[in-house]
Amino acid sequence: MIQTMIYDYLGLDADPFYLKLKQLKKGNQIKLGSLIVHLNNLGIYEVSSNDIHEGFKNITECYQFVLKNMEDNNVCTL
């Protein structure tokens, strides 16, 4: 069974985390629990923690990866 979120119905622009990603400027980062999301100067979203370092070409891929990682690690706060 696939779990859905309220933002699947309201749209991503209603999701506070997605909005934070959209507002991220090149060279800046945000911290979400143990994860750090950095938008590098080339426009690549980098997600890192002690265990991972992944790069994403677009905001949607980054968003989906972070949500999955947060769900897998039982993180529910931004």
PDB file of N, CA and C in Angstrom:
ATOM      1  N   MET A   1       0.839  -1.182   0.000  1.00  0.00           N
ATOM      2  CA  MET A   1       0.000   0.000   0.000  1.00  0.00           C
ATOM      3  C   MET A   1       0.887   1.250   0.000  1.00  0.00           C
ATOM      4  N   ILE A   2       0.555   2.195  -0.820  1.00  0.00           N
ATOM      5  CA  ILE A   2       1.314   3.436  -0.921  1.00  0.00           C
ATOM      6  C   ILE A   2       0.701   4.472   0.006  1.00  0.00           C
ATOM      7  N   GLN A   3       1.567   5.085   0.817  1.00  0.00           N
ATOM      8  CA  GLN A   3       1.100   6.127   1.722  1.00  0.00           C
ATOM      9  C   GLN A   3       1.079   7.453   0.980  1.00  0.00           C
ATOM     10  N   THR A   4       0.003   8.193   1.126  1.00  0.00           N
ATOM     11  CA  THR A   4      -0.098   9.501   0.495  1.00  0.00           C
ATOM     12  C   THR A   4      -0.010  10.587   1.559  1.00  0.00           C
ATOM     13  N   MET A   5       0.280  11.790   1.096  1.00  0.00           N
ATOM     14  CA  MET A   5       0.369  12.940   1.987  1.00  0.00           C
ATOM     15  C   MET A   5      -0.709  13.946   1.588  1.00  0.00           C
ATOM     16  N   ILE A   6      -1.010  14.825   2.473  1.00  0.00           N
ATOM     17  CA  ILE A   6      -1.988  15.875   2.182  1.00  0.00           C
ATOM     18  C   ILE A   6      -1.540  16.710   0.977  1.00  0.00           C
ATOM     19  N   TYR A   7      -0.207  16.848   0.800  1.00  0.00           N
ATOM     20  CA  TYR A   7       0.303  17.670  -0.292  1.00  0.00           C
ATOM     21  C   TYR A   7       0.148  17.002  -1.651  1.00  0.00           C
ATOM     22  N   ASP A   8      -0.154  15.685  -1.658  1.00  0.00           N
ATOM     23  CA  ASP A   8      -0.496  15.017  -2.912  1.00  0.00           C
ATOM     24  C   ASP A   8      -1.801  15.581  -3.451  1.00  0.00           C
ATOM     25  N   TYR A   9      -2.644  16.074  -2.562  1.00  0.00           N
ATOM     26  CA  TYR A   9      -3.936  16.634  -2.960  1.00  0.00           C
ATOM     27  C   TYR A   9      -3.905  18.159  -3.064  1.00  0.00           C
ATOM     28  N   LEU A  10      -3.189  18.799  -2.143  1.00  0.00           N
ATOM     29  CA  LEU A  10      -3.137  20.261  -2.133  1.00  0.00           C
ATOM     30  C   LEU A  10      -2.135  20.817  -3.137  1.00  0.00           C
ATOM     31  N   GLY A  11      -1.163  20.019  -3.515  1.00  0.00           N
ATOM     32  CA  GLY A  11      -0.112  20.470  -4.416  1.00  0.00           C
ATOM     33  C   GLY A  11       1.152  20.826  -3.645  1.00  0.00           C
ATOM     34  N   LEU A  12       2.277  20.700  -4.324  1.00  0.00           N
ATOM     35  CA  LEU A  12       3.569  20.933  -3.680  1.00  0.00           C
ATOM     36  C   LEU A  12       3.736  22.360  -3.184  1.00  0.00           C
ATOM     37  N   ASP A  13       3.114  23.312  -3.851  1.00  0.00           N
ATOM     38  CA  ASP A  13       3.270  24.705  -3.432  1.00  0.00           C
ATOM     39  C   ASP A  13       2.615  25.000  -2.084  1.00  0.00           C
ATOM     40  N   ALA A  14       1.905  24.024  -1.523  1.00  0.00           N
ATOM     41  CA  ALA A  14       1.349  24.166  -0.173  1.00  0.00           C
ATOM     42  C   ALA A  14       2.243  23.498   0.876  1.00  0.00           C
ATOM     43  N   ASP A  15       3.274  22.793   0.437  1.00  0.00           N
ATOM     44  CA  ASP A  15       4.169  22.066   1.342  1.00  0.00           C
ATOM     45  C   ASP A  15       5.290  22.996   1.815  1.00  0.00           C
ATOM     46  N   PRO A  16       5.389  23.235   3.119  1.00  0.00           N
ATOM     47  CA  PRO A  16       6.423  24.147   3.633  1.00  0.00           C
ATOM     48  C   PRO A  16       7.849  23.711   3.273  1.00  0.00           C
ATOM     49  N   PHE A  17       8.113  22.416   3.262  1.00  0.00           N
ATOM     50  CA  PHE A  17       9.447  21.933   2.899  1.00  0.00           C
ATOM     51  C   PHE A  17       9.750  22.226   1.431  1.00  0.00           C
ATOM     52  N   TYR A  18       8.807  21.964   0.549  1.00  0.00           N
ATOM     53  CA  TYR A  18       9.005  22.252  -0.874  1.00  0.00           C
ATOM     54  C   TYR A  18       9.243  23.749  -1.095  1.00  0.00           C
ATOM     55  N   LEU A  19       8.495  24.556  -0.372  1.00  0.00           N
ATOM     56  CA  LEU A  19       8.672  26.007  -0.496  1.00  0.00           C
ATOM     57  C   LEU A  19      10.060  26.437  -0.032  1.00  0.00           C
ATOM     58  N   LYS A  20      10.582  25.801   1.038  1.00  0.00           N
ATOM     59  CA  LYS A  20      11.941  26.111   1.491  1.00  0.00           C
ATOM     60  C   LYS A  20      12.959  25.757   0.419  1.00  0.00           C
ATOM     61  N   LEU A  21      12.758  24.624  -0.243  1.00  0.00           N
ATOM     62  CA  LEU A  21      13.661  24.236  -1.331  1.00  0.00           C
ATOM     63  C   LEU A  21      13.595  25.246  -2.481  1.00  0.00           C
ATOM     64  N   LYS A  22      12.381  25.679  -2.819  1.00  0.00           N
ATOM     65  CA  LYS A  22      12.213  26.654  -3.904  1.00  0.00           C
ATOM     66  C   LYS A  22      12.902  27.982  -3.599  1.00  0.00           C
ATOM     67  N   GLN A  23      12.928  28.372  -2.329  1.00  0.00           N
ATOM     68  CA  GLN A  23      13.515  29.654  -1.932  1.00  0.00           C
ATOM     69  C   GLN A  23      15.027  29.583  -1.759  1.00  0.00           C
ATOM     70  N   LEU A  24      15.575  28.380  -1.808  1.00  0.00           N
ATOM     71  CA  LEU A  24      17.007  28.197  -1.612  1.00  0.00           C
ATOM     72  C   LEU A  24      17.784  28.860  -2.753  1.00  0.00           C
ATOM     73  N   LYS A  25      18.728  29.704  -2.394  1.00  0.00           N
ATOM     74  CA  LYS A  25      19.574  30.394  -3.377  1.00  0.00           C
ATOM     75  C   LYS A  25      20.878  29.618  -3.550  1.00  0.00           C
ATOM     76  N   LYS A  26      21.485  29.748  -4.730  1.00  0.00           N
ATOM     77  CA  LYS A  26      22.759  29.078  -4.986  1.00  0.00           C
ATOM     78  C   LYS A  26      23.774  29.454  -3.913  1.00  0.00           C
ATOM     79  N   GLY A  27      24.436  28.418  -3.386  1.00  0.00           N
ATOM     80  CA  GLY A  27      25.433  28.618  -2.349  1.00  0.00           C
ATOM     81  C   GLY A  27      24.890  28.515  -0.939  1.00  0.00           C
ATOM     82  N   ASN A  28      23.568  28.423  -0.776  1.00  0.00           N
ATOM     83  CA  ASN A  28      22.955  28.330   0.556  1.00  0.00           C
ATOM     84  C   ASN A  28      22.497  26.915   0.852  1.00  0.00           C
ATOM     85  N   GLN A  29      22.179  26.685   2.124  1.00  0.00           N
ATOM     86  CA  GLN A  29      21.731  25.364   2.540  1.00  0.00           C
ATOM     87  C   GLN A  29      20.676  25.465   3.623  1.00  0.00           C
ATOM     88  N   ILE A  30      19.916  24.372   3.788  1.00  0.00           N
ATOM     89  CA  ILE A  30      18.957  24.255   4.879  1.00  0.00           C
ATOM     90  C   ILE A  30      19.220  22.928   5.584  1.00  0.00           C
ATOM     91  N   LYS A  31      18.891  22.886   6.860  1.00  0.00           N
ATOM     92  CA  LYS A  31      19.095  21.678   7.657  1.00  0.00           C
ATOM     93  C   LYS A  31      17.741  21.111   8.046  1.00  0.00           C
ATOM     94  N   LEU A  32      17.590  19.805   7.853  1.00  0.00           N
ATOM     95  CA  LEU A  32      16.357  19.099   8.184  1.00  0.00           C
ATOM     96  C   LEU A  32      16.728  17.889   9.026  1.00  0.00           C
ATOM     97  N   GLY A  33      16.669  18.031  10.330  1.00  0.00           N
ATOM     98  CA  GLY A  33      17.118  16.950  11.201  1.00  0.00           C
ATOM     99  C   GLY A  33      18.601  16.714  10.974  1.00  0.00           C
ATOM    100  N   SER A  34      18.943  15.485  10.602  1.00  0.00           N
ATOM    101  CA  SER A  34      20.347  15.159  10.349  1.00  0.00           C
ATOM    102  C   SER A  34      20.751  15.414   8.897  1.00  0.00           C
ATOM    103  N   LEU A  35      19.799  15.819   8.058  1.00  0.00           N
ATOM    104  CA  LEU A  35      20.084  16.070   6.642  1.00  0.00           C
ATOM    105  C   LEU A  35      20.386  17.538   6.387  1.00  0.00           C
ATOM    106  N   ILE A  36      21.321  17.765   5.470  1.00  0.00           N
ATOM    107  CA  ILE A  36      21.609  19.117   4.994  1.00  0.00           C
ATOM    108  C   ILE A  36      21.350  19.124   3.491  1.00  0.00           C
ATOM    109  N   VAL A  37      20.551  20.093   3.039  1.00  0.00           N
ATOM    110  CA  VAL A  37      20.299  20.265   1.613  1.00  0.00           C
ATOM    111  C   VAL A  37      21.000  21.553   1.186  1.00  0.00           C
ATOM    112  N   HIS A  38      21.923  21.422   0.250  1.00  0.00           N
ATOM    113  CA  HIS A  38      22.729  22.535  -0.228  1.00  0.00           C
ATOM    114  C   HIS A  38      22.483  22.693  -1.721  1.00  0.00           C
ATOM    115  N   LEU A  39      22.238  23.918  -2.166  1.00  0.00           N
ATOM    116  CA  LEU A  39      22.135  24.206  -3.600  1.00  0.00           C
ATOM    117  C   LEU A  39      23.461  24.804  -4.015  1.00  0.00           C
ATOM    118  N   ASN A  40      24.263  24.017  -4.737  1.00  0.00           N
ATOM    119  CA  ASN A  40      25.601  24.501  -5.071  1.00  0.00           C
ATOM    120  C   ASN A  40      25.561  25.538  -6.193  1.00  0.00           C
ATOM    121  N   ASN A  41      26.700  26.102  -6.504  1.00  0.00           N
ATOM    122  CA  ASN A  41      26.777  27.184  -7.489  1.00  0.00           C
ATOM    123  C   ASN A  41      26.474  26.735  -8.913  1.00  0.00           C
ATOM    124  N   LEU A  42      26.459  25.427  -9.151  1.00  0.00           N
ATOM    125  CA  LEU A  42      26.109  24.893 -10.468  1.00  0.00           C
ATOM    126  C   LEU A  42      24.616  24.580 -10.577  1.00  0.00           C
ATOM    127  N   GLY A  43      23.870  24.789  -9.476  1.00  0.00           N
ATOM    128  CA  GLY A  43      22.438  24.524  -9.476  1.00  0.00           C
ATOM    129  C   GLY A  43      22.083  23.088  -9.152  1.00  0.00           C
ATOM    130  N   ILE A  44      23.037  22.341  -8.594  1.00  0.00           N
ATOM    131  CA  ILE A  44      22.799  20.953  -8.190  1.00  0.00           C
ATOM    132  C   ILE A  44      22.397  20.931  -6.716  1.00  0.00           C
ATOM    133  N   TYR A  45      21.304  20.254  -6.411  1.00  0.00           N
ATOM    134  CA  TYR A  45      20.886  20.082  -5.027  1.00  0.00           C
ATOM    135  C   TYR A  45      21.682  18.922  -4.441  1.00  0.00           C
ATOM    136  N   GLU A  46      22.404  19.170  -3.354  1.00  0.00           N
ATOM    137  CA  GLU A  46      23.188  18.148  -2.683  1.00  0.00           C
ATOM    138  C   GLU A  46      22.556  17.858  -1.330  1.00  0.00           C
ATOM    139  N   VAL A  47      22.267  16.581  -1.084  1.00  0.00           N
ATOM    140  CA  VAL A  47      21.708  16.144   0.187  1.00  0.00           C
ATOM    141  C   VAL A  47      22.783  15.334   0.888  1.00  0.00           C
ATOM    142  N   SER A  48      23.098  15.732   2.117  1.00  0.00           N
ATOM    143  CA  SER A  48      24.161  15.026   2.826  1.00  0.00           C
ATOM    144  C   SER A  48      23.826  14.859   4.299  1.00  0.00           C
ATOM    145  N   SER A  49      24.449  13.835   4.865  1.00  0.00           N
ATOM    146  CA  SER A  49      24.405  13.557   6.304  1.00  0.00           C
ATOM    147  C   SER A  49      25.684  12.783   6.602  1.00  0.00           C
ATOM    148  N   ASN A  50      25.765  12.205   7.784  1.00  0.00           N
ATOM    149  CA  ASN A  50      26.934  11.397   8.111  1.00  0.00           C
ATOM    150  C   ASN A  50      27.055  10.181   7.199  1.00  0.00           C
ATOM    151  N   ASP A  51      25.922   9.674   6.702  1.00  0.00           N
ATOM    152  CA  ASP A  51      25.905   8.428   5.937  1.00  0.00           C
ATOM    153  C   ASP A  51      25.736   8.594   4.434  1.00  0.00           C
ATOM    154  N   ILE A  52      25.226   9.735   3.984  1.00  0.00           N
ATOM    155  CA  ILE A  52      24.909   9.881   2.560  1.00  0.00           C
ATOM    156  C   ILE A  52      25.446  11.187   1.989  1.00  0.00           C
ATOM    157  N   HIS A  53      25.616  11.189   0.681  1.00  0.00           N
ATOM    158  CA  HIS A  53      25.895  12.410  -0.079  1.00  0.00           C
ATOM    159  C   HIS A  53      25.384  12.150  -1.489  1.00  0.00           C
ATOM    160  N   GLU A  54      24.250  12.755  -1.814  1.00  0.00           N
ATOM    161  CA  GLU A  54      23.599  12.546  -3.102  1.00  0.00           C
ATOM    162  C   GLU A  54      23.376  13.888  -3.781  1.00  0.00           C
ATOM    163  N   GLY A  55      23.441  13.895  -5.103  1.00  0.00           N
ATOM    164  CA  GLY A  55      23.190  15.099  -5.878  1.00  0.00           C
ATOM    165  C   GLY A  55      21.996  14.923  -6.794  1.00  0.00           C
ATOM    166  N   PHE A  56      21.263  16.017  -7.021  1.00  0.00           N
ATOM    167  CA  PHE A  56      20.060  15.969  -7.846  1.00  0.00           C
ATOM    168  C   PHE A  56      20.025  17.175  -8.774  1.00  0.00           C
ATOM    169  N   LYS A  57      19.628  16.925 -10.017  1.00  0.00           N
ATOM    170  CA  LYS A  57      19.578  17.984 -11.023  1.00  0.00           C
ATOM    171  C   LYS A  57      18.394  18.918 -10.854  1.00  0.00           C
ATOM    172  N   ASN A  58      17.327  18.411 -10.230  1.00  0.00           N
ATOM    173  CA  ASN A  58      16.159  19.276 -10.107  1.00  0.00           C
ATOM    174  C   ASN A  58      15.520  19.155  -8.725  1.00  0.00           C
ATOM    175  N   ILE A  59      14.685  20.109  -8.434  1.00  0.00           N
ATOM    176  CA  ILE A  59      14.070  20.233  -7.115  1.00  0.00           C
ATOM    177  C   ILE A  59      13.146  19.052  -6.796  1.00  0.00           C
ATOM    178  N   THR A  60      12.466  18.523  -7.808  1.00  0.00           N
ATOM    179  CA  THR A  60      11.526  17.427  -7.576  1.00  0.00           C
ATOM    180  C   THR A  60      12.242  16.156  -7.139  1.00  0.00           C
ATOM    181  N   GLU A  61      13.344  15.830  -7.798  1.00  0.00           N
ATOM    182  CA  GLU A  61      14.124  14.645  -7.407  1.00  0.00           C
ATOM    183  C   GLU A  61      14.651  14.799  -5.989  1.00  0.00           C
ATOM    184  N   CYS A  62      15.152  15.971  -5.664  1.00  0.00           N
ATOM    185  CA  CYS A  62      15.670  16.255  -4.328  1.00  0.00           C
ATOM    186  C   CYS A  62      14.556  16.112  -3.295  1.00  0.00           C
ATOM    187  N   TYR A  63      13.436  16.717  -3.555  1.00  0.00           N
ATOM    188  CA  TYR A  63      12.281  16.680  -2.655  1.00  0.00           C
ATOM    189  C   TYR A  63      11.863  15.244  -2.367  1.00  0.00           C
ATOM    190  N   GLN A  64      11.720  14.441  -3.427  1.00  0.00           N
ATOM    191  CA  GLN A  64      11.290  13.057  -3.252  1.00  0.00           C
ATOM    192  C   GLN A  64      12.316  12.244  -2.469  1.00  0.00           C
ATOM    193  N   PHE A  65      13.599  12.461  -2.728  1.00  0.00           N
ATOM    194  CA  PHE A  65      14.643  11.739  -2.001  1.00  0.00           C
ATOM    195  C   PHE A  65      14.610  12.083  -0.516  1.00  0.00           C
ATOM    196  N   VAL A  66      14.509  13.358  -0.203  1.00  0.00           N
ATOM    197  CA  VAL A  66      14.503  13.781   1.202  1.00  0.00           C
ATOM    198  C   VAL A  66      13.273  13.227   1.920  1.00  0.00           C
ATOM    199  N   LEU A  67      12.104  13.289   1.289  1.00  0.00           N
ATOM    200  CA  LEU A  67      10.902  12.745   1.920  1.00  0.00           C
ATOM    201  C   LEU A  67      11.058  11.255   2.193  1.00  0.00           C
ATOM    202  N   LYS A  68      11.584  10.516   1.231  1.00  0.00           N
ATOM    203  CA  LYS A  68      11.788   9.075   1.423  1.00  0.00           C
ATOM    204  C   LYS A  68      12.775   8.834   2.552  1.00  0.00           C
ATOM    205  N   ASN A  69      13.860   9.598   2.587  1.00  0.00           N
ATOM    206  CA  ASN A  69      14.878   9.424   3.617  1.00  0.00           C
ATOM    207  C   ASN A  69      14.306   9.751   4.988  1.00  0.00           C
ATOM    208  N   MET A  70      13.519  10.813   5.079  1.00  0.00           N
ATOM    209  CA  MET A  70      12.907  11.198   6.353  1.00  0.00           C
ATOM    210  C   MET A  70      11.934  10.119   6.805  1.00  0.00           C
ATOM    211  N   GLU A  71      11.157   9.571   5.875  1.00  0.00           N
ATOM    212  CA  GLU A  71      10.199   8.516   6.195  1.00  0.00           C
ATOM    213  C   GLU A  71      10.927   7.259   6.669  1.00  0.00           C
ATOM    214  N   ASP A  72      11.998   6.880   5.971  1.00  0.00           N
ATOM    215  CA  ASP A  72      12.775   5.691   6.338  1.00  0.00           C
ATOM    216  C   ASP A  72      13.427   5.817   7.710  1.00  0.00           C
ATOM    217  N   ASN A  73      13.732   7.047   8.108  1.00  0.00           N
ATOM    218  CA  ASN A  73      14.402   7.277   9.392  1.00  0.00           C
ATOM    219  C   ASN A  73      13.466   7.835  10.449  1.00  0.00           C
ATOM    220  N   ASN A  74      12.153   7.773  10.169  1.00  0.00           N
ATOM    221  CA  ASN A  74      11.134   8.236  11.118  1.00  0.00           C
ATOM    222  C   ASN A  74      11.330   9.676  11.549  1.00  0.00           C
ATOM    223  N   VAL A  75      11.731  10.529  10.627  1.00  0.00           N
ATOM    224  CA  VAL A  75      11.863  11.961  10.901  1.00  0.00           C
ATOM    225  C   VAL A  75      10.598  12.618  10.400  1.00  0.00           C
ATOM    226  N   CYS A  76       9.928  13.381  11.251  1.00  0.00           N
ATOM    227  CA  CYS A  76       8.645  13.949  10.823  1.00  0.00           C
ATOM    228  C   CYS A  76       8.589  15.462  10.998  1.00  0.00           C
ATOM    229  N   THR A  77       9.700  16.098  11.378  1.00  0.00           N
ATOM    230  CA  THR A  77       9.693  17.550  11.548  1.00  0.00           C
ATOM    231  C   THR A  77      10.675  18.190  10.590  1.00  0.00           C
ATOM    232  N   LEU A  78      10.401  19.434  10.253  1.00  0.00           N
ATOM    233  CA  LEU A  78      11.311  20.187   9.385  1.00  0.00           C
ATOM    234  C   LEU A  78      12.235  21.021  10.198  1.00  0.00           C
TER     235      LEU A  78
END
